[in-house]
mmCIF file of C-alpha atoms in Angstrom:
data_model
loop_
_atom_site.group_PDB
_atom_site.id
_atom_site.type_symbol
_atom_site.label_atom_id
_atom_site.label_comp_id
_atom_site.label_asym_id
_atom_site.label_seq_id
_atom_site.Cartn_x
_atom_site.Cartn_y
_atom_site.Cartn_z
ATOM 1 C CA UNK L 1 69.722 128.728 98.065
ATOM 2 C CA UNK L 2 68.438 127.780 101.575
ATOM 3 C CA UNK L 3 70.207 124.892 103.241
ATOM 4 C CA UNK L 4 68.609 121.568 102.337
ATOM 5 C CA UNK L 5 66.487 123.070 99.556
ATOM 6 C CA UNK L 6 66.688 122.254 95.853
ATOM 7 C CA UNK L 7 65.989 124.743 93.041
ATOM 8 C CA UNK L 8 63.407 122.442 91.443
ATOM 9 C CA UNK L 9 60.641 120.188 92.713
ATOM 10 C CA UNK L 10 61.184 116.528 91.822
ATOM 11 C CA UNK L 11 58.395 114.684 90.015
ATOM 12 C CA UNK L 12 59.772 111.141 90.230
ATOM 13 C CA UNK L 13 57.269 109.832 92.761
ATOM 14 C CA UNK L 14 59.964 108.990 95.310
ATOM 15 C CA UNK L 15 59.881 109.941 98.971
ATOM 16 C CA UNK L 16 62.378 112.530 100.169
ATOM 17 C CA UNK L 17 64.357 109.813 101.942
ATOM 18 C CA UNK L 18 64.437 107.525 98.904
ATOM 19 C CA UNK L 19 65.464 110.356 96.603
ATOM 20 C CA UNK L 20 68.178 111.543 98.970
ATOM 21 C CA UNK L 21 69.633 108.039 99.187
ATOM 22 C CA UNK L 22 69.590 107.278 95.464
ATOM 23 C CA UNK L 23 72.819 105.738 94.122
ATOM 24 C CA UNK L 24 74.728 108.114 91.842
ATOM 25 C CA UNK L 25 76.854 107.956 88.720
ATOM 26 C CA UNK L 26 79.397 110.782 88.979
ATOM 27 C CA UNK L 27 81.629 111.883 86.094
ATOM 28 C CA UNK L 28 84.559 114.268 86.530
ATOM 29 C CA UNK L 29 85.857 115.366 83.120
ATOM 30 C CA UNK L 30 87.567 118.320 81.489
ATOM 31 C CA UNK L 31 91.130 119.450 80.807
ATOM 32 C CA UNK L 32 91.685 121.027 84.216
ATOM 33 C CA UNK L 33 93.437 119.604 87.247
ATOM 34 C CA UNK L 34 91.398 118.037 90.048
ATOM 35 C CA UNK L 35 89.344 115.219 88.517
ATOM 36 C CA UNK L 36 90.969 112.384 90.446
ATOM 37 C CA UNK L 37 91.465 114.591 93.484
ATOM 38 C CA UNK L 38 87.717 115.200 93.677
ATOM 39 C CA UNK L 39 87.013 111.478 93.392
ATOM 40 C CA UNK L 40 89.439 110.595 96.178
ATOM 41 C CA UNK L 41 87.953 113.317 98.355
ATOM 42 C CA UNK L 42 84.610 111.570 97.954
ATOM 43 C CA UNK L 43 86.322 108.329 98.997
ATOM 44 C CA UNK L 44 87.303 110.002 102.277
ATOM 45 C CA UNK L 45 83.687 110.921 102.939
ATOM 46 C CA UNK L 46 82.566 107.408 102.062
ATOM 47 C CA UNK L 47 85.163 105.853 104.367
ATOM 48 C CA UNK L 48 83.875 108.039 107.193
ATOM 49 C CA UNK L 49 80.374 106.644 106.553
ATOM 50 C CA UNK L 50 81.668 103.083 106.809
ATOM 51 C CA UNK L 51 81.303 102.347 103.098
ATOM 52 C CA UNK L 52 83.165 99.609 101.287
ATOM 53 C CA UNK L 53 85.274 101.367 98.635
ATOM 54 C CA UNK L 54 86.909 99.960 95.505
ATOM 55 C CA UNK L 55 89.412 102.090 93.590
ATOM 56 C CA UNK L 56 90.393 100.972 90.087
ATOM 57 C CA UNK L 57 93.123 103.000 88.391
ATOM 58 C CA UNK L 58 93.172 102.395 84.650
ATOM 59 C CA UNK L 59 96.011 104.421 83.123
ATOM 60 C CA UNK L 60 98.661 105.493 85.629
ATOM 61 C CA UNK L 61 101.660 103.185 85.892
ATOM 62 C CA UNK L 62 101.265 100.322 88.325
ATOM 63 C CA UNK L 63 104.702 101.301 89.676
ATOM 64 C CA UNK L 64 103.625 104.863 90.487
ATOM 65 C CA UNK L 65 102.329 105.082 94.041
ATOM 66 C CA UNK L 66 100.416 108.335 94.481
ATOM 67 C CA UNK L 67 99.765 109.977 97.829
ATOM 68 C CA UNK L 68 96.058 109.211 97.851
ATOM 69 C CA UNK L 69 96.788 105.507 97.529
ATOM 70 C CA UNK L 70 99.044 105.523 100.579
ATOM 71 C CA UNK L 71 96.518 107.550 102.566
ATOM 72 C CA UNK L 72 93.507 105.425 101.670
ATOM 73 C CA UNK L 73 95.377 102.168 102.241
ATOM 74 C CA UNK L 74 96.375 103.497 105.663
ATOM 75 C CA UNK L 75 92.693 104.139 106.380
ATOM 76 C CA UNK L 76 91.955 100.556 105.372
ATOM 77 C CA UNK L 77 94.435 99.455 108.042
ATOM 78 C CA UNK L 78 92.675 101.707 110.550
ATOM 79 C CA UNK L 79 89.408 100.007 109.647
ATOM 80 C CA UNK L 80 90.920 96.530 109.982
ATOM 81 C CA UNK L 81 92.448 97.275 113.360
ATOM 82 C CA UNK L 82 89.756 99.439 114.955
ATOM 83 C CA UNK L 83 86.528 98.955 112.997
ATOM 84 C CA UNK L 84 86.418 102.671 112.279
ATOM 85 C CA UNK L 85 85.383 103.719 108.765
ATOM 86 C CA UNK L 86 85.079 101.162 105.999
ATOM 87 C CA UNK L 87 87.262 98.769 103.994
ATOM 88 C CA UNK L 88 89.199 100.098 100.990
ATOM 89 C CA UNK L 89 90.680 98.203 98.052
ATOM 90 C CA UNK L 90 93.030 99.824 95.522
ATOM 91 C CA UNK L 91 93.840 98.181 92.174
ATOM 92 C CA UNK L 92 95.904 99.391 89.211
ATOM 93 C CA UNK L 93 95.642 98.332 85.599
ATOM 94 C CA UNK L 94 97.839 95.606 84.154
ATOM 95 C CA UNK L 95 100.603 94.505 86.465
ATOM 96 C CA UNK L 96 98.816 96.216 89.317
ATOM 97 C CA UNK L 97 95.591 94.207 89.272
ATOM 98 C CA UNK L 98 95.600 92.038 92.376
ATOM 99 C CA UNK L 99 94.043 89.147 90.434
ATOM 100 C CA UNK L 100 96.482 89.375 87.499
ATOM 101 C CA UNK L 101 100.141 90.162 86.937
ATOM 102 C CA UNK L 102 100.619 91.589 83.472
ATOM 103 C CA UNK L 103 102.781 94.246 81.887
ATOM 104 C CA UNK L 104 104.068 95.164 78.470
ATOM 105 C CA UNK L 105 102.566 96.072 75.106
ATOM 106 C CA UNK L 106 99.575 98.237 74.287
ATOM 107 C CA UNK L 107 97.615 95.100 73.432
ATOM 108 C CA UNK L 108 98.402 93.683 76.850
ATOM 109 C CA UNK L 109 97.261 96.926 78.475
ATOM 110 C CA UNK L 110 94.058 96.833 76.416
ATOM 111 C CA UNK L 111 93.470 93.252 77.518
ATOM 112 C CA UNK L 112 94.153 94.271 81.128
ATOM 113 C CA UNK L 113 91.656 97.132 80.882
ATOM 114 C CA UNK L 114 88.981 94.777 79.583
ATOM 115 C CA UNK L 115 89.855 92.318 82.337
ATOM 116 C CA UNK L 116 89.512 95.082 84.909
ATOM 117 C CA UNK L 117 86.107 96.071 83.564
ATOM 118 C CA UNK L 118 84.926 92.444 83.688
ATOM 119 C CA UNK L 119 85.974 92.322 87.349
ATOM 120 C CA UNK L 120 84.140 95.569 88.084
ATOM 121 C CA UNK L 121 81.005 94.224 86.385
ATOM 122 C CA UNK L 122 81.230 91.126 88.559
ATOM 123 C CA UNK L 123 81.516 93.229 91.694
ATOM 124 C CA UNK L 124 78.601 95.450 90.670
ATOM 125 C CA UNK L 125 76.447 92.376 90.102
ATOM 126 C CA UNK L 126 77.410 91.046 93.536
ATOM 127 C CA UNK L 127 77.057 94.512 95.159
ATOM 128 C CA UNK L 128 80.574 94.265 96.588
ATOM 129 C CA UNK L 129 81.199 97.964 97.253
ATOM 130 C CA UNK L 130 79.166 101.033 98.091
ATOM 131 C CA UNK L 131 81.550 103.333 96.198
ATOM 132 C CA UNK L 132 83.533 102.535 93.056
ATOM 133 C CA UNK L 133 86.152 104.943 91.731
ATOM 134 C CA UNK L 134 87.101 104.214 88.118
ATOM 135 C CA UNK L 135 90.042 106.576 87.759
ATOM 136 C CA UNK L 136 90.954 107.662 84.199
ATOM 137 C CA UNK L 137 88.329 105.255 82.883
ATOM 138 C CA UNK L 138 87.204 107.640 80.122
ATOM 139 C CA UNK L 139 90.457 106.987 78.260
ATOM 140 C CA UNK L 140 90.004 103.232 77.917
ATOM 141 C CA UNK L 141 86.533 103.840 76.514
ATOM 142 C CA UNK L 142 87.852 106.461 74.087
ATOM 143 C CA UNK L 143 90.608 104.099 72.914
ATOM 144 C CA UNK L 144 88.071 101.336 72.309
ATOM 145 C CA UNK L 145 89.504 99.033 74.963
ATOM 146 C CA UNK L 146 86.147 98.892 76.773
ATOM 147 C CA UNK L 147 82.770 99.162 75.042
ATOM 148 C CA UNK L 148 80.926 102.354 75.992
ATOM 149 C CA UNK L 149 77.453 100.891 75.480
ATOM 150 C CA UNK L 150 78.333 98.003 77.785
ATOM 151 C CA UNK L 151 79.493 100.462 80.439
ATOM 152 C CA UNK L 152 76.352 102.569 80.108
ATOM 153 C CA UNK L 153 73.953 99.630 80.315
ATOM 154 C CA UNK L 154 75.849 98.075 83.228
ATOM 155 C CA UNK L 155 75.840 101.285 85.250
ATOM 156 C CA UNK L 156 72.234 102.121 84.385
ATOM 157 C CA UNK L 157 70.995 98.682 85.443
ATOM 158 C CA UNK L 158 73.287 98.063 88.426
ATOM 159 C CA UNK L 159 71.461 96.634 91.455
ATOM 160 C CA UNK L 160 71.297 97.913 94.996
ATOM 161 C CA UNK L 161 72.866 101.056 96.394
ATOM 162 C CA UNK L 162 76.194 101.510 94.603
ATOM 163 C CA UNK L 163 77.790 104.865 93.739
ATOM 164 C CA UNK L 164 80.179 104.957 90.764
ATOM 165 C CA UNK L 165 82.648 107.773 90.069
ATOM 166 C CA UNK L 166 84.432 107.981 86.712
ATOM 167 C CA UNK L 167 87.274 110.393 85.962
ATOM 168 C CA UNK L 168 89.162 111.427 82.832
ATOM 169 C CA UNK L 169 89.099 113.836 79.917
ATOM 170 C CA UNK L 170 86.509 113.816 77.149
ATOM 171 C CA UNK L 171 83.822 111.591 78.676
ATOM 172 C CA UNK L 172 81.612 110.002 76.043
ATOM 173 C CA UNK L 173 78.232 111.770 75.570
ATOM 174 C CA UNK L 174 76.470 108.445 76.185
ATOM 175 C CA UNK L 175 78.099 108.283 79.601
ATOM 176 C CA UNK L 176 77.106 111.857 80.396
ATOM 177 C CA UNK L 177 73.483 111.070 79.536
ATOM 178 C CA UNK L 178 73.203 108.664 82.490
ATOM 179 C CA UNK L 179 75.340 110.719 84.895
ATOM 180 C CA UNK L 180 73.604 112.107 87.983
ATOM 181 C CA UNK L 181 76.556 114.427 88.584
ATOM 182 C CA UNK L 182 78.744 115.632 85.722
ATOM 183 C CA UNK L 183 81.469 118.174 86.364
ATOM 184 C CA UNK L 184 83.935 119.664 83.895
ATOM 185 C CA UNK L 185 87.256 120.845 85.293
ATOM 186 C CA UNK L 186 88.244 123.864 83.166
ATOM 187 C CA UNK L 187 91.917 124.773 83.078
ATOM 188 C CA UNK L 188 92.566 128.457 83.674
ATOM 189 C CA UNK L 189 96.238 128.121 84.587
ATOM 190 C CA UNK L 190 98.652 125.282 85.334
ATOM 191 C CA UNK L 191 102.332 125.183 86.373
ATOM 192 C CA UNK L 192 103.040 122.907 83.390
ATOM 193 C CA UNK L 193 102.238 125.887 81.117
ATOM 194 C CA UNK L 194 105.262 127.648 82.631
ATOM 195 C CA UNK L 195 107.539 124.653 82.202
ATOM 196 C CA UNK L 196 107.290 123.697 85.860
ATOM 197 C CA UNK L 197 107.232 119.955 86.448
ATOM 198 C CA UNK L 198 105.065 118.222 89.037
ATOM 199 C CA UNK L 199 105.974 118.451 92.677
ATOM 200 C CA UNK L 200 105.520 116.348 95.786
ATOM 201 C CA UNK L 201 102.248 116.860 97.595
ATOM 202 C CA UNK L 202 100.645 118.493 94.554
ATOM 203 C CA UNK L 203 100.829 115.902 91.783
ATOM 204 C CA UNK L 204 101.552 112.824 93.928
#
C-alpha cells in the first residue's frame, strides 16, 4: 500500500485533516503477550507530541512497580523540568489510586474499580487528557465491576479530542463495536508454557 494511502475511500463527509485527527478508541485484546506493551508504546508517542496522558491500571497489584511506570514517570519529570513532551499521570486500582487509599477484599477491589471509572468519566467530561490508557480494563467489565453499556456510551459520546486505549483479554463485543482500532494478540509461544517464570526487562 503506498505511503499515506488507505485501501478504501471514506464516505463520512469529513475533510482529510478532520478525518486524520479524529479521536480513537483502541482495544488491545487476545491471549498473547504485548497488549499493555503496545499501549505504553503509544504513550511514548503521545508524550513526544506533548499530549497529557493518564494511565489507569485496574488489576495489577498497587505494590508492583513495572518498568513502564518508572520510565513514563521519569518522562513526566523531564516535562516538568524542561517543558519537553507532555505531562503523565499513573494511577493503580485500590490502594494505588492517588485520590483513595484502599486495599483488601474482592468487594473493596470492585468498589475501587467503580471509583476509578467514575474518576475517568469525570476527566473525560472535563477533557483532562489527550490519551487515556485503561490497562486491563476488560477484566473489570467482565467481572461486572463496571457496567459495559455505561463504558460504551461514555466513550462513544466523549467530547473533544481524547484517545482512549483499553487492554485485556476477552473484550466485550459491545466495546469492539465502537472501537476504531481493535487488535487481537494471538499467542503462538510463551516462556510460561515451558515452565519459565517472568524475567526482568521482559515482564516488568
